[in-house]
Coordinates of C-alpha atoms and ligand atoms in Angstrom, one line a residue:
X1 CA -25.1 56.0 6.9
X2 CA -22.8 57.3 9.3
X3 CA -20.4 59.4 7.8
X4 CA -22.0 63.0 8.8
X5 CA -21.4 62.2 12.2
X6 CA -17.5 60.8 12.0
X7 CA -15.4 63.6 11.6
X8 CA -16.7 65.4 14.4
X9 CA -16.9 62.0 16.8
X10 CA -13.5 61.2 16.1
X11 CA -11.9 64.9 16.5
X12 CA -14.1 64.5 20.2
X13 CA -12.3 61.2 20.9
X14 CA -8.7 62.6 20.2
X15 CA -9.7 65.9 22.4
X16 CA -10.3 63.4 25.2
X17 CA -7.3 61.3 24.6
X18 CA -5.1 64.2 24.8
X19 CA -6.6 65.3 28.2
X20 CA -5.5 62.1 29.6
X21 CA -2.0 61.3 30.5
X22 CA 0.0 60.3 27.4
X23 CA 1.4 57.0 29.7
X24 CA -2.4 55.6 31.1
X25 CA -3.6 52.8 28.8
X26 CA -7.2 53.5 27.9
X27 CA -9.0 51.7 30.3
X28 CA -12.2 52.7 29.8
X29 CA -15.3 50.7 30.8
X30 CA -16.1 52.8 27.5
X31 CA -19.8 54.3 26.4
X32 CA -20.3 51.9 23.9
X33 CA -24.1 52.4 23.2
X34 CA -24.8 53.7 19.9
X35 CA -24.1 53.3 16.4
X36 CA -20.7 52.0 14.4
X37 CA -19.5 50.8 11.4
X38 CA -17.2 48.2 12.9
X39 CA -17.5 46.6 16.4
X40 CA -14.5 44.4 17.3
X41 CA -15.9 41.5 19.4
X42 CA -12.3 40.6 21.8
X43 CA -9.9 42.8 23.2
X44 CA -7.2 40.2 23.1
X45 CA -3.6 40.7 20.8
X46 CA -5.6 40.4 17.5
X47 CA -8.6 42.1 18.2
X48 CA -7.0 45.2 19.7
X49 CA -4.6 44.7 16.5
X50 CA -7.5 44.7 14.4
X51 CA -9.1 47.8 15.7
X52 CA -5.5 49.8 15.7
X53 CA -5.3 48.8 12.1
X54 CA -8.5 50.3 11.1
X55 CA -8.3 53.5 12.9
X56 CA -4.7 54.0 11.6
X57 CA -5.6 53.1 8.0
X58 CA -5.7 56.4 6.0
X59 CA -9.3 56.1 4.3
X60 CA -10.8 54.3 7.5
X61 CA -9.3 56.4 10.5
X62 CA -12.7 58.5 11.2
X63 CA -14.6 55.4 11.1
X64 CA -16.6 54.7 14.3
X65 CA -14.8 51.6 15.8
X66 CA -14.8 50.3 19.1
X67 CA -13.1 46.9 20.8
X68 CA -15.7 45.0 23.6
X69 CA -14.1 42.8 25.8
X70 CA -15.5 41.2 28.9
X71 CA -12.2 41.7 31.0
X72 CA -12.2 44.0 33.4
X73 CA -9.4 46.9 32.7
X74 CA -6.1 46.1 33.1
X75 CA -4.5 47.3 36.2
X76 CA -2.5 50.8 34.9
X77 CA 1.3 49.5 36.7
X78 CA 4.8 49.8 35.3
X79 CA 5.8 46.4 33.9
X80 CA 6.8 43.6 36.3
X81 CA 10.5 43.3 36.7
X82 CA 10.0 39.3 35.7
X83 CA 8.8 38.2 32.5
X84 CA 5.4 36.6 32.6
X85 CA 5.0 32.7 31.7
X86 CA 2.8 33.7 28.3
X87 CA 4.8 34.7 25.4
X88 CA 4.6 34.7 21.7
X89 CA 7.2 34.2 19.1
X90 CA 6.1 37.0 16.2
X91 CA 7.3 36.8 12.4
X92 CA 9.0 39.8 10.8
X93 CA 5.7 40.0 9.1
X94 CA 4.0 40.7 12.3
X95 CA 6.8 43.2 13.3
X96 CA 6.2 45.6 10.2
X97 CA 2.2 45.3 10.9
X98 CA 2.7 46.5 14.5
X99 CA 4.8 49.4 13.1
X100 CA 2.7 50.4 10.5
X101 CA -0.2 50.3 13.1
X102 CA 2.4 52.4 15.4
X103 CA 2.5 49.8 18.4
X104 CA 5.9 48.4 17.8
X105 CA 7.5 51.7 19.1
X106 CA 5.4 50.9 22.5
X107 CA 7.0 47.1 22.8
X108 CA 9.0 47.6 26.1
X109 CA 11.0 44.4 25.8
X110 CA 11.3 41.8 23.6
X111 CA 13.9 39.5 22.6
X112 CA 15.5 38.6 19.0
X113 CA 16.0 35.1 17.5
X114 CA 18.9 34.8 15.2
X115 CA 19.2 31.6 15.0
X116 CA 16.7 27.9 15.9
X117 CA 17.9 24.9 16.3
X118 CA 15.0 21.7 15.9
X119 CA 16.1 18.1 16.5
X120 CA 14.9 15.0 17.9
X121 CA 15.4 12.2 20.1
X122 CA 14.8 8.8 18.0
X123 CA 17.9 9.9 15.3
X124 CA 20.6 12.6 15.0
X125 CA 19.2 14.2 11.9
X126 CA 18.4 18.2 12.8
X127 CA 17.8 21.2 11.5
X128 CA 19.4 24.4 12.2
X129 CA 18.3 27.9 10.6
X130 CA 20.1 30.9 11.1
X131 CA 19.9 33.9 9.0
X132 CA 24.3 34.6 8.3
X133 CA 23.3 36.4 4.5
X134 CA 20.5 38.8 5.8
X135 CA 20.2 41.0 8.1
X136 CA 16.8 40.2 9.0
X137 CA 16.1 38.5 11.9
X138 CA 14.0 34.9 12.4
X139 CA 11.8 36.0 15.0
X140 CA 10.9 38.1 17.8
X141 CA 10.0 36.8 21.5
X142 CA 7.3 39.1 22.7
X143 CA 5.5 38.6 26.4
X144 CA 1.6 38.6 25.0
X145 CA 1.0 41.5 27.7
X146 CA 3.7 43.5 26.5
X147 CA 2.0 43.2 22.7
X148 CA -1.5 44.1 23.9
X149 CA -0.4 46.7 26.2
X150 CA 1.7 48.3 22.9
X151 CA -1.7 47.7 21.2
X152 CA -3.7 49.4 23.4
X153 CA -1.3 52.4 23.4
X154 CA -1.5 52.3 19.3
X155 CA -4.9 52.6 19.8
X156 CA -5.4 55.3 22.1
X157 CA -2.9 57.4 20.0
X158 CA -5.0 56.7 16.9
X159 CA -7.7 57.9 19.4
X160 CA -9.8 54.8 20.0
X161 CA -10.3 52.7 23.0
X162 CA -11.2 49.4 24.8
X163 CA -14.6 49.1 26.5
X164 CA -13.9 46.7 29.0
X165 CA -16.1 45.3 31.4
X166 CA -18.2 45.0 27.8
X167 CA -19.4 41.2 27.5
X168 CA -21.2 40.5 24.2
X169 CA -24.5 38.3 25.0
X170 CA -26.6 38.6 22.6
X171 CA -25.3 38.8 19.1
X172 CA -28.5 39.6 16.0
X173 CA -27.2 39.4 12.4
X174 CA -29.0 41.0 9.6
X175 CA -30.8 38.0 7.2
X176 CA -30.3 38.3 3.8
X177 CA -32.6 40.6 2.0
X178 CA -33.5 42.7 4.9
X179 CA -35.2 46.1 4.5
X180 CA -32.4 48.5 4.6
X181 CA -33.2 49.7 8.3
X182 CA -32.9 46.0 9.2
X183 CA -29.3 45.5 7.5
X184 CA -27.2 46.1 10.0
X185 CA -25.8 43.9 13.2
X186 CA -27.4 44.4 16.8
X187 CA -25.5 43.8 19.6
X188 CA -26.7 43.6 23.3
X189 CA -24.1 43.4 26.2
X190 CA -24.1 41.6 29.5
X191 CA -25.5 44.9 31.4
X192 CA -28.1 45.7 28.7
X193 CA -26.4 48.5 26.1
X194 CA -27.1 47.9 22.4
X195 CA -25.3 48.7 19.6
X196 CA -25.4 48.4 16.2
X197 CA -22.9 48.3 13.2
X198 CA -22.1 47.8 9.7
X199 CA -19.3 45.0 10.5
X200 CA -18.9 42.8 13.3
X201 CA -15.3 41.6 13.6
X202 CA -15.3 38.2 15.8
X203 CA -12.0 38.5 17.4
X204 CA -13.3 36.5 20.5
X205 CA -11.1 33.5 20.7
X206 CA -11.7 29.7 20.0
X207 CA -15.2 29.7 22.0
X208 CA -16.1 32.5 19.7
X209 CA -19.5 33.9 20.4
X210 CA -19.5 35.5 16.9
X211 CA -19.0 32.4 15.2
X212 CA -21.9 31.1 16.6
X213 CA -24.1 33.5 16.0
X214 CA -23.1 33.4 12.2
X215 CA -24.0 29.6 12.6
X216 CA -20.5 28.4 11.4
X217 CA -19.2 25.2 12.2
X218 CA -15.6 23.9 13.2
X219 CA -13.9 20.7 11.9
X220 CA -10.8 19.6 14.0
X221 CA -10.2 17.6 16.9
X222 CA -8.2 17.8 20.5
X223 CA -4.5 16.5 20.3
X224 CA -5.2 15.0 23.8
X225 CA -2.1 17.2 25.1
X226 CA -1.4 20.7 27.3
X227 CA 1.2 23.0 26.0
X228 CA 3.1 23.5 30.0
X229 CA 4.6 27.2 30.1
X230 CA 7.1 28.3 32.3
X231 CA 9.7 31.3 33.0
X232 CA 13.2 29.6 33.0
X233 CA 16.3 30.6 34.8
X234 CA 19.3 30.3 32.9
X235 CA 22.7 30.0 34.2
X236 CA 24.7 33.5 34.2
X237 CA 27.6 34.3 32.1
X238 CA 26.8 31.6 29.4
X239 CA 27.0 32.9 25.6
X240 CA 24.3 35.1 24.2
X241 CA 20.8 33.9 24.5
X242 CA 19.7 34.3 20.9
X243 CA 18.7 31.0 19.9
X244 CA 15.5 29.3 19.7
X245 CA 15.2 25.5 20.2
X246 CA 12.5 23.0 19.9
X247 CA 13.3 19.2 20.5
X248 CA 10.5 16.8 19.0
X249 CA 10.1 14.2 21.9
X250 CA 7.7 11.4 21.5
X251 CA 5.3 12.6 23.9
X252 CA 5.5 16.2 22.2
X253 CA 8.0 18.6 21.0
X254 CA 9.5 20.9 23.5
X255 CA 10.6 24.8 22.9
X256 CA 13.0 27.2 24.7
X257 CA 12.4 30.5 23.3
X258 CA 15.0 33.0 24.9
X259 CA 13.8 36.3 26.6
X260 CA 17.5 37.4 28.0
X261 CA 20.3 36.2 28.8
X262 CA 19.2 34.7 32.0
X263 CA 16.3 34.0 31.0
X264 CA 14.2 31.9 28.4
X265 CA 10.4 31.2 28.0
X266 CA 9.5 27.4 28.1
X267 CA 6.4 26.0 25.7
X268 CA 6.3 21.8 26.3
X269 CA 3.9 19.9 24.6
X270 CA 3.1 16.8 26.4
X271 CA 0.1 14.1 26.6
X272 CA -2.2 15.3 29.3
X273 CA -1.6 13.2 32.2
X274 CA 2.3 14.2 31.8
X275 CA 1.7 17.8 31.8
X276 CA -0.4 16.7 35.2
X277 CA 2.9 14.7 36.1
X278 CA 4.6 17.6 35.4
X279 CA 2.8 20.5 37.2
X280 CA 2.8 18.2 40.4
X281 CA 6.1 18.5 40.8
X282 CA 8.4 20.6 42.9
X283 CA 10.8 23.0 41.2
X284 CA 13.6 21.2 41.1
X285 CA 12.2 17.9 39.9
X286 CA 10.8 19.8 36.9
X287 CA 14.0 21.5 36.0
X288 CA 15.6 18.1 36.7
X289 CA 12.8 16.5 34.4
X290 CA 13.3 19.2 31.6
X291 CA 16.8 19.4 31.8
X292 CA 16.9 15.5 31.1
X293 CA 14.4 15.7 28.3
X294 CA 16.7 18.4 26.7
X295 CA 19.8 17.0 26.5
X296 CA 19.5 12.8 27.1
X297 CA 20.9 11.1 24.2
X298 CA 19.1 8.3 22.7
X299 CA 20.4 5.5 20.6
X300 CA 18.7 5.4 17.0
X301 CA 17.6 2.1 15.7
X302 CA 20.0 0.4 13.3
X303 CA 17.8 0.9 9.9
X304 CA 17.6 4.5 10.8
X305 CA 21.0 5.2 11.9
X306 CA 21.7 3.7 8.6
X307 CA 19.4 5.8 6.4
X308 CA 21.1 8.9 7.9
X309 CA 24.2 8.0 7.5
X310 CA 23.3 7.0 3.7
X311 CA 21.7 9.9 3.0
X312 CA 24.2 12.6 4.4
X313 CA 26.8 10.6 1.8
X314 CA 24.0 10.8 -1.1
X315 CA 23.8 14.3 -0.1
X316 CA 27.2 14.7 0.1
X317 CA 28.3 13.3 -3.0
X318 CA 25.7 15.9 -4.7
X319 CA 27.8 18.7 -3.1
X320 CA 24.9 19.1 -0.7
X321 CA 26.2 19.4 3.0
X322 CA 24.2 20.6 5.5
X323 CA 25.3 24.1 6.4
X324 CA 24.5 23.6 10.3
X325 CA 27.2 20.9 11.9
X326 CA 26.7 18.7 14.4
X327 CA 23.7 19.2 16.9
X328 CA 24.5 21.5 19.8
X329 CA 23.3 22.0 23.0
X330 CA 20.4 23.9 24.4
X331 CA 21.9 26.5 27.7
X332 CA 21.2 24.6 30.7
X333 CA 18.1 25.6 33.0
X334 CA 19.2 26.4 36.6
X335 CA 15.5 27.1 37.8
X336 CA 12.0 28.5 37.4
X337 CA 10.8 31.8 38.1
X338 CA 8.4 31.1 40.8
X339 CA 4.4 30.2 39.9
X340 CA 5.7 30.8 36.6
X341 CA 4.5 26.9 35.5
X342 CA 1.2 26.4 33.9
X343 CA -0.3 24.3 30.9
X344 CA -3.1 24.8 28.3
X345 CA -4.9 22.3 26.2
X346 CA -4.4 21.7 22.4
X347 CA -6.3 21.3 19.9
X348 CA -6.8 21.8 16.1
X349 CA -10.4 24.1 15.0
X350 CA -11.0 25.3 11.7
X351 CA -14.3 27.6 11.1
X352 CA -15.8 26.2 8.1
X353 CA -16.4 29.9 6.9
X354 CA -14.7 33.0 7.7
X355 CA -17.5 35.6 7.0
X356 CA -21.5 36.0 7.1
X357 CA -23.5 39.0 6.1
X358 CA -21.7 41.5 8.1
X359 CA -19.5 39.8 10.3
X360 CA -16.1 38.3 10.1
X361 CA -13.9 36.2 12.0
X362 CA -10.3 36.8 12.6
X363 CA -7.4 35.1 15.1
X364 CA -7.9 32.1 17.2
X365 CA -12.0 32.6 16.5
X366 CA -11.2 31.5 12.9
X367 CA -8.8 28.6 13.4
X368 CA -6.7 27.0 16.4
X369 CA -3.0 25.7 15.7
X370 CA -0.7 23.9 17.7
X371 CA 1.7 25.9 19.3
X372 CA 4.6 23.5 17.7
X373 CA 5.1 26.3 14.6
X374 CA 4.4 29.8 16.9
X375 CA 2.2 30.2 14.7
X376 CA -1.5 30.8 15.9
X377 CA -1.2 34.9 16.6
X378 CA 0.9 35.5 13.2
X379 CA -2.1 34.2 11.9
X380 CA -4.2 36.3 13.5
X381 CA -1.9 39.5 12.8
X382 CA -2.2 38.2 9.2
X383 CA -6.2 38.4 9.5
X384 CA -5.9 42.0 10.7
X385 CA -3.7 42.8 7.6
X386 CA -5.7 41.6 5.0
X387 CA -8.9 42.4 6.4
X388 CA -7.8 45.9 7.0
X389 CA -6.5 46.1 3.3
X390 CA -10.1 44.6 2.0
X391 CA -12.1 47.2 3.7
X392 CA -9.9 50.2 2.8
X393 CA -10.5 49.5 -0.8
X394 CA -14.3 48.9 -0.2
X395 CA -14.1 52.4 1.6
X396 CA -12.0 54.0 -1.1
X397 CA -14.9 52.9 -3.5
X398 CA -17.6 54.2 -1.1
X399 CA -18.5 50.7 -1.0
X400 CA -20.1 49.0 2.1
X401 CA -17.7 47.7 4.7
X402 CA -20.1 44.3 5.3
X403 CA -21.3 43.5 1.8
X404 CA -20.4 39.8 1.0
X405 CA -17.8 40.3 -2.3
X406 CA -15.3 42.4 -0.1
X407 CA -15.5 39.3 2.3
X408 CA -15.2 36.8 0.3
X409 CA -12.2 38.1 -1.0
X410 CA -10.7 38.5 2.4
X411 CA -11.9 35.0 3.3
X412 CA -10.2 32.8 0.2
X413 CA -6.8 34.8 0.9
X414 CA -6.6 33.5 4.7
X415 CA -8.5 30.3 4.0
X416 CA -5.9 29.8 1.5
X417 CA -2.9 30.8 4.0
X418 CA -4.6 29.1 7.2
X419 CA -4.8 25.5 5.7
X420 CA -1.4 25.3 4.5
X421 CA -0.4 26.1 7.8
X422 CA -2.8 23.6 9.6
X423 CA -1.9 20.7 7.4
X424 CA 1.7 21.1 7.8
X425 CA 1.7 21.4 12.0
X426 CA -0.9 18.6 12.0
X427 CA 1.2 16.6 9.8
X428 CA 4.6 17.2 12.1
X429 CA 2.6 16.7 15.2
X430 CA 1.9 13.3 14.0
X431 CA 5.2 12.4 12.3
X432 CA 7.0 13.3 15.2
X433 CA 4.9 11.8 18.1
X434 CA 5.8 8.2 16.8
X435 CA 8.4 5.9 17.6
X436 CA 8.0 3.6 14.9
X437 CA 11.3 3.1 12.9
X438 CA 9.8 3.5 9.4
X439 CA 8.4 6.4 10.2
X440 CA 11.6 7.7 12.0
X441 CA 13.5 6.9 9.2
X442 CA 11.1 8.9 6.8
X443 CA 11.1 11.8 9.0
X444 CA 15.4 11.9 9.8
X445 CA 16.1 11.7 6.0
X446 CA 13.4 14.6 4.9
X447 CA 14.6 16.6 7.6
X448 CA 18.3 16.0 6.4
X449 CA 17.3 17.1 3.0
X450 CA 15.6 20.2 3.8
X451 CA 19.0 21.1 6.1
X452 CA 21.0 20.4 2.8
X453 CA 19.1 21.6 0.3
X454 CA 19.6 25.2 -0.1
X455 CA 16.3 26.3 -1.9
X456 CA 14.7 24.0 1.1
X457 CA 16.4 25.5 3.4
X458 CA 15.1 29.2 2.0
X459 CA 11.4 28.4 1.5
X460 CA 11.1 27.0 5.0
X461 CA 12.9 30.2 6.4
X462 CA 10.8 32.2 4.3
X463 CA 7.6 31.0 5.9
X464 CA 8.3 31.0 9.4
X465 CA 9.2 34.9 8.3
X466 CA 6.1 35.4 6.6
Ligands
LIG1 C1 1.4 27.7 25.0 C2 1.0 28.5 23.5 C3 1.8 29.3 23.1 C4 1.9 29.8 22.0 N1 3.0 30.4 21.0 C5 2.5 31.2 20.3 C6 3.3 31.6 18.9 O1 4.8 31.9 19.6 N2 3.4 32.4 18.0 C7 2.1 32.6 17.8 O2 1.9 33.2 16.8 N3 1.1 32.1 18.3 C8 1.5 31.0 19.7 N4 0.3 31.1 20.2 C9 -0.9 31.3 19.9 C10 -2.0 32.8 20.3 O3 -1.2 32.5 21.8 C11 -3.1 32.6 19.9 O4 -3.1 32.2 18.6 C12 -3.2 34.0 20.4 O5 -3.6 34.3 21.8 C13 -4.8 34.5 20.0 O6 -5.3 35.4 20.0 P1 -7.0 36.1 19.7 O7 -6.9 37.7 20.2 O8 -7.3 35.3 18.6 O9 -7.7 35.3 21.0 P2 -7.8 35.6 22.6 O10 -5.9 36.0 22.7 O11 -8.5 34.0 22.7 O12 -8.6 36.6 23.0 C14 -9.8 36.9 22.8 C15 -10.5 37.7 23.8 O13 -11.9 38.0 23.3 C16 -12.1 38.1 24.5 N5 -13.8 37.8 24.7 C17 -14.0 36.4 24.7 N6 -15.5 36.4 24.3 C18 -16.2 37.5 24.6 C19 -17.3 38.2 24.3 N7 -18.5 37.7 24.7 N8 -17.7 39.8 24.3 C20 -16.5 40.6 24.7 N9 -15.0 40.1 24.7 C21 -14.6 38.6 24.3 C22 -11.5 37.4 25.8 O14 -11.7 38.0 26.9 C23 -10.2 37.5 25.2 O15 -9.4 38.8 25.6 C24 0.4 29.9 21.3 C25 -0.5 29.6 22.2 C26 -0.2 28.8 23.1 C27 -1.2 28.4 24.1

């Protein structure tokens, strides 16, 4: 339908881009009224990645793609010296996607995680991942803003742009059996502009309006928890800060992600009431509470200690010794970057369907997951890879991008990937949210087995890097 004008349109876009500064991020309030092949609603990390992936795909690169984003254009300023409090642990698979779409080279700063220690308060069971045999890193810690800046630049390099100040206010999806002239998505923006497209990508976050327009229900529940985030100052002159630490407290997991030798990022999931208490503390009191939570030693229940010792003995007699050694202590936190504390409510939410006629969900619009496994954005980037592959194959066959058959392929693949991770993170959150001795015993024995049996360790590491 749109192919005759596609080449002219995209050449025009590239010329416009060439005329503007290479350092400027695209900041157009955008002229999106008109006809598109694909409209992405939502210019967060996942929506930007979706548009960049489509426009850098060899088959799809001349398609008409735009991103609509409610927010105003980001200020065109250099990156601040101090780290932001919102960061993501990106998997190597996500890094490969960002490389493919030309965004990784625009990532202005990141840190590399080479080790990860997971331990708890109710027993001395622990697991430590390190990549001694293979050169690949475990994860990359990148600020959300830095990821978005890099993706905007990649999008710009590919001739695309984000239409900021463009809230989608009305969505009309075609009905099954619609006449060919009506078989398209019609969108209205808050300021009255109108667009049509062959495929609408809902990347508009966990409160997705696209999902509502699709009539898709969600399953899930709130955890009654909030993630308290902050940028932490560490003592100068310590060892290189390359370890990600996660300690399970009965109130929820507490994670420290390395940013630089003197900074780490905190994600401390805890009850709503405790999060409010932590936010109300003066900085010094907060730091004391945090160091206490990281360092405090607790005596394990005798039955748990006995089971841990017995498991260790049994595994040892089978020649399966933990390569992790004793629990190591995380760095001491010396302060907070001023005003870097904030809290975010946590919930599990899963869309019953990811696709409907001419519409598809990606990222948090499709599912929302507890941050304990650091996988929400990684799952969203996985959606982007799968969707691009499916649409590229459809376009190569000369097919219709919004046709149900290929969208169903996307849905099956991504629901399979999501279901496993949602179940795992929800299970871990429940298993570690209790001090009941039988459950502490069960999880402690399980963790020791995971730590000592090489194939299980390998499976867990591969899962984290996928
Ligand atoms: C504390 C915390 C720590 C986390 N840590 C990690 C981690 O280490 N690793 C990881 O992989 N994930 C992590 N996550 C999850 C990750 O942050 C999310 O999965 C990710 O931000 C989702 O991105 P998104 O683009 O799908 O949605 P969003 O970031 O919510 O973006 C949606 C965008 O859509 C726009 N929008 C909404 N409605 C409209 C509309 N009507 N019209 C136009 N635009 C609209 C919004 O303005 C927004 O920009 C963490 C989450 C939390 C809370």
